Short mmCIF file of N, CA and C in Angstrom, two decimals:
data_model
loop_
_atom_site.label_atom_id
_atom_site.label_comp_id
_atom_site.label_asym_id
_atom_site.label_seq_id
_atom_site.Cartn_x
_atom_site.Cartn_y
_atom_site.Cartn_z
N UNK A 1096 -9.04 -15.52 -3.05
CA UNK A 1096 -7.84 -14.93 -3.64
C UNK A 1096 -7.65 -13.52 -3.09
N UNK A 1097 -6.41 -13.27 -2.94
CA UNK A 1097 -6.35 -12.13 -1.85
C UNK A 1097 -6.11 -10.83 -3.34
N UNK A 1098 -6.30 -9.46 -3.01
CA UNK A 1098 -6.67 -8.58 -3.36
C UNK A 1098 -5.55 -8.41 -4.07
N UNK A 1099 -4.78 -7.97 -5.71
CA UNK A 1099 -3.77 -8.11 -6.21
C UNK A 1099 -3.55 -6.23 -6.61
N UNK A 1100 -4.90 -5.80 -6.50
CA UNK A 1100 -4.87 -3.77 -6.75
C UNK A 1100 -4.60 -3.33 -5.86
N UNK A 1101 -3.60 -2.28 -5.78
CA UNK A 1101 -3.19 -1.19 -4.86
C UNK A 1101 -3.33 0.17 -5.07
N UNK A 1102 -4.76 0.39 -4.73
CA UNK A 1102 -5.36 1.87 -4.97
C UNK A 1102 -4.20 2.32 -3.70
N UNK A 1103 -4.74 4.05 -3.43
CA UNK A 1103 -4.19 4.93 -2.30
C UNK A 1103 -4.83 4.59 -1.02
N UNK A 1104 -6.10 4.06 -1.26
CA UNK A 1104 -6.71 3.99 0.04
C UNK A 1104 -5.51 2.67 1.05
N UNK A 1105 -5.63 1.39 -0.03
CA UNK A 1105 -5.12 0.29 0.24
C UNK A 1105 -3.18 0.54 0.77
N UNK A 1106 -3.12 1.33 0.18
CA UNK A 1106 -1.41 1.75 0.52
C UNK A 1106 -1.18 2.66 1.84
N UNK A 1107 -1.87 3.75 1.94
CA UNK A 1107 -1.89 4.81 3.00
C UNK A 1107 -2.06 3.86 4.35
N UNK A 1108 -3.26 2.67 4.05
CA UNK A 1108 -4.07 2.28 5.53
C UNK A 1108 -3.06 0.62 5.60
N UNK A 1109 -2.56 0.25 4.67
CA UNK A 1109 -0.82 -0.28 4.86
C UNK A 1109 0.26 -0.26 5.56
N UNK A 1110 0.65 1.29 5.03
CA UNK A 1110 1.54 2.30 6.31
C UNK A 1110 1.45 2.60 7.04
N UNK A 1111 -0.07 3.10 7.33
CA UNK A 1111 -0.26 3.35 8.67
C UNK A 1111 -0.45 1.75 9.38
N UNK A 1112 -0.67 0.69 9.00
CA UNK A 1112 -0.56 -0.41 9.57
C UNK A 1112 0.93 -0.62 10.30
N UNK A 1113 1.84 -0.60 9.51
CA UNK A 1113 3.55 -0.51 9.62
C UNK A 1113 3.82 0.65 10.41
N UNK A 1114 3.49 1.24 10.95
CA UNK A 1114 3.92 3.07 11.71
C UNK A 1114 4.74 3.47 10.81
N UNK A 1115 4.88 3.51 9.55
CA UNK A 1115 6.46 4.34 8.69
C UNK A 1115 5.76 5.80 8.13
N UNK A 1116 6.01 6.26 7.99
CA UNK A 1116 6.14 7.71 7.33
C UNK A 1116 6.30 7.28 6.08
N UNK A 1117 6.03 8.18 4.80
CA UNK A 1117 6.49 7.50 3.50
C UNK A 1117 7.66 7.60 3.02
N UNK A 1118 8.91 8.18 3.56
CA UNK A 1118 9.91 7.85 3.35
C UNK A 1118 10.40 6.99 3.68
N UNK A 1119 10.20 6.49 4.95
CA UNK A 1119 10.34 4.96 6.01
C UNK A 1119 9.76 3.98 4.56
N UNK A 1120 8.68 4.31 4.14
CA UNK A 1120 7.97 3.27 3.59
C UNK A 1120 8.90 3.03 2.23
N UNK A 1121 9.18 4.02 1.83
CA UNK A 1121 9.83 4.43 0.27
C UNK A 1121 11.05 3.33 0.80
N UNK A 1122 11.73 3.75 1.80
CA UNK A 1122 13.42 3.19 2.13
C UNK A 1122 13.44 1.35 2.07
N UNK A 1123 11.84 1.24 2.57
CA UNK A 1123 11.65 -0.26 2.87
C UNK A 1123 11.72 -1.11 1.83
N UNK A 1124 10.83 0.06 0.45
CA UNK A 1124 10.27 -1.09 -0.79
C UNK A 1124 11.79 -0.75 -2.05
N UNK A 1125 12.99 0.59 -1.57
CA UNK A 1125 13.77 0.54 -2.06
C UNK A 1125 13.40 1.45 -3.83
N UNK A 1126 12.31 2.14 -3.20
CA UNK A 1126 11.92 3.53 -3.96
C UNK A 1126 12.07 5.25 -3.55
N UNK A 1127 11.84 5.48 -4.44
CA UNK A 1127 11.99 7.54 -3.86
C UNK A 1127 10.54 7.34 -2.87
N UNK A 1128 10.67 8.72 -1.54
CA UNK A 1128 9.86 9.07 -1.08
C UNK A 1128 8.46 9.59 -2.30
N UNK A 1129 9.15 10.38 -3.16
CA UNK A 1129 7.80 10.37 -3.89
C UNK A 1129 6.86 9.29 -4.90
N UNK A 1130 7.44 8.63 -4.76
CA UNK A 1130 6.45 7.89 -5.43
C UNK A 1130 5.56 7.12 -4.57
N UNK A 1131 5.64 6.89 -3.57
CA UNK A 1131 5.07 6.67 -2.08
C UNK A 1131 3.52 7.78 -2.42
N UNK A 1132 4.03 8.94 -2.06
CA UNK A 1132 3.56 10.44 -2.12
C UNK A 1132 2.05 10.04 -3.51
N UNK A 1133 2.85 9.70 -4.66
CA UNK A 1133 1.86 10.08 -6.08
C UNK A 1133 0.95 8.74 -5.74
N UNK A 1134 1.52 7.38 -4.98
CA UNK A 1134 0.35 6.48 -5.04
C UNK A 1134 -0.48 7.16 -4.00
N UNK A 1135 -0.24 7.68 -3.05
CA UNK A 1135 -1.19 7.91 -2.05
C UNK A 1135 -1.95 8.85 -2.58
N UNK A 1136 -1.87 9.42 -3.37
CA UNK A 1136 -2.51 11.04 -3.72
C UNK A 1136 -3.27 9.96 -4.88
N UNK A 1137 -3.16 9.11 -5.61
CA UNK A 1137 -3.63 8.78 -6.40
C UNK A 1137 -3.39 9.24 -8.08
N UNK A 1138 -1.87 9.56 -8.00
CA UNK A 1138 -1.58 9.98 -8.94
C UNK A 1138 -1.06 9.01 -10.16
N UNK A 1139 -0.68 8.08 -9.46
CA UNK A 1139 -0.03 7.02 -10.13
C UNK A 1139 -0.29 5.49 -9.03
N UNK A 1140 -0.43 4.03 -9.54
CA UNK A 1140 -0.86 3.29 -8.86
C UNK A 1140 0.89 2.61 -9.17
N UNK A 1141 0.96 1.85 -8.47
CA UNK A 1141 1.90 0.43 -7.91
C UNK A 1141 2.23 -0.29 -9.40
N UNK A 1142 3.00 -0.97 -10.10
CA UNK A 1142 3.17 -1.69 -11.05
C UNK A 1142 3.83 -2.42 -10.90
N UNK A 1143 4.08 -3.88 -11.48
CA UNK A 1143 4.81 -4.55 -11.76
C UNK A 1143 5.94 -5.00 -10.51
N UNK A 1144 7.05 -5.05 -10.24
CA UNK A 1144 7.90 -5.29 -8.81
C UNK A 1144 7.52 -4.94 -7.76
N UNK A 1145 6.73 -3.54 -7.89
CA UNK A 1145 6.58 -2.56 -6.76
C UNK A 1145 5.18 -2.78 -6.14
N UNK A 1146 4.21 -4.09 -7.01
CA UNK A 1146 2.86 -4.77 -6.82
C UNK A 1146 3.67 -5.88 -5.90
N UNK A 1147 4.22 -6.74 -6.43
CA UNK A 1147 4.46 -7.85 -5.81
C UNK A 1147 5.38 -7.53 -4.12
N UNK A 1148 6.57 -6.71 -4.17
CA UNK A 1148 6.86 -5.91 -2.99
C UNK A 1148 5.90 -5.67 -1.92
N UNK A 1149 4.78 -5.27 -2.18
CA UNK A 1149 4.09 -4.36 -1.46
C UNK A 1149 3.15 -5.74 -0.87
N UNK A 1150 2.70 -6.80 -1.67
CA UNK A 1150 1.95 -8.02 -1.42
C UNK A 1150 3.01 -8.42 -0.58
N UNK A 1151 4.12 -8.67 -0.40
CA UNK A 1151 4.99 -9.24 0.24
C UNK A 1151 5.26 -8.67 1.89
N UNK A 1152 5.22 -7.34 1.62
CA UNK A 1152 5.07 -6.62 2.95
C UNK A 1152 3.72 -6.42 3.92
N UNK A 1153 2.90 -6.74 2.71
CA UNK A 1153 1.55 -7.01 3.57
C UNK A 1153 1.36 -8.39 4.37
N UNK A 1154 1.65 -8.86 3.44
CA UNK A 1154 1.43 -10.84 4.23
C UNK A 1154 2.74 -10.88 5.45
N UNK A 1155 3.66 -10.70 5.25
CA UNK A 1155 4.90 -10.71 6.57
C UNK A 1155 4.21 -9.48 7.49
N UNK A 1156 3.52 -8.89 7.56
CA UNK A 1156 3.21 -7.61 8.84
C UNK A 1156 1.32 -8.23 8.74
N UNK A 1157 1.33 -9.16 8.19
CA UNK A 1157 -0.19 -9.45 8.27
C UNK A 1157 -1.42 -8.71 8.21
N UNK A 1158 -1.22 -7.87 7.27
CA UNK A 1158 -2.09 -6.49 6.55
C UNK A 1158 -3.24 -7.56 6.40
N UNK A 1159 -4.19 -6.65 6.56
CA UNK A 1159 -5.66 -7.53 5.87
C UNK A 1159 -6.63 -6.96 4.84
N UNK A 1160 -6.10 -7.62 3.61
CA UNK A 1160 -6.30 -6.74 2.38
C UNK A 1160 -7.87 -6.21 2.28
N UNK A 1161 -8.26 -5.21 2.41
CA UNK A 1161 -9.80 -4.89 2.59
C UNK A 1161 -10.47 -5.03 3.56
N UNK A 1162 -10.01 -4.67 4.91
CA UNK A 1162 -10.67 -4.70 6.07
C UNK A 1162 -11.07 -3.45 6.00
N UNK A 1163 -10.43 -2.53 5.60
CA UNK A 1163 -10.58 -1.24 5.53
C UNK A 1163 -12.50 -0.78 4.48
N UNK A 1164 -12.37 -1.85 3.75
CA UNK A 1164 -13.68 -1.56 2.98
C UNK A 1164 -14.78 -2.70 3.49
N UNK A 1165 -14.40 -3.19 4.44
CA UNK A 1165 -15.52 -4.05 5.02
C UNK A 1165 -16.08 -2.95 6.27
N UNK A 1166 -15.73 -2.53 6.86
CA UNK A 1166 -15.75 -1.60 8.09
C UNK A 1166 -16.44 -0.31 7.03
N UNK A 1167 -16.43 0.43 5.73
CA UNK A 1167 -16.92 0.95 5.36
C UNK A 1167 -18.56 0.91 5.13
N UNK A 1168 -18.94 -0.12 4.63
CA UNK A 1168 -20.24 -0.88 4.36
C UNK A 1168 -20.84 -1.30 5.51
N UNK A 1169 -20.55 -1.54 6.95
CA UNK A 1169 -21.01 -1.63 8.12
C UNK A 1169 -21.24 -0.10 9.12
#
């Protein structure tokens, strides 16, 4: 079952998957640049539409949910 939490780590290394800037990113999921900004900082996490959005943009650009924390542990 693929990974359904979107900490900052998981969002930042997302975008930088996509080349967008977080306004690019904000324009894509059809949110303000800042709230882009508060998940990455870890101020606030992803909820509800803006969870399922973001799963949606990962699987079409073929993100690989936690590669980023497998490469940590090695």
């Amino acid at each position: 079952m693929r990974a359904s939490r979107w900490d900052r780590r998981r969002i930042r290394a997302l975008r930088g998957h996509l080349g967008l800037t977080q306004a690019q990113m904000a324009t894509r999921l059809g949110i303000r640049q800042q709230t882009v900004s508060e998940w990455e900082t870890g101020q606030y996490e992803p909820r509800g539409t803006s969870v399922t959005l973001l799963g949606l943009v990962a699987e079409h650009s073929r993100f690989e949910y936690g590669a980023e924390e497998r490469s940590e542990h090695t």
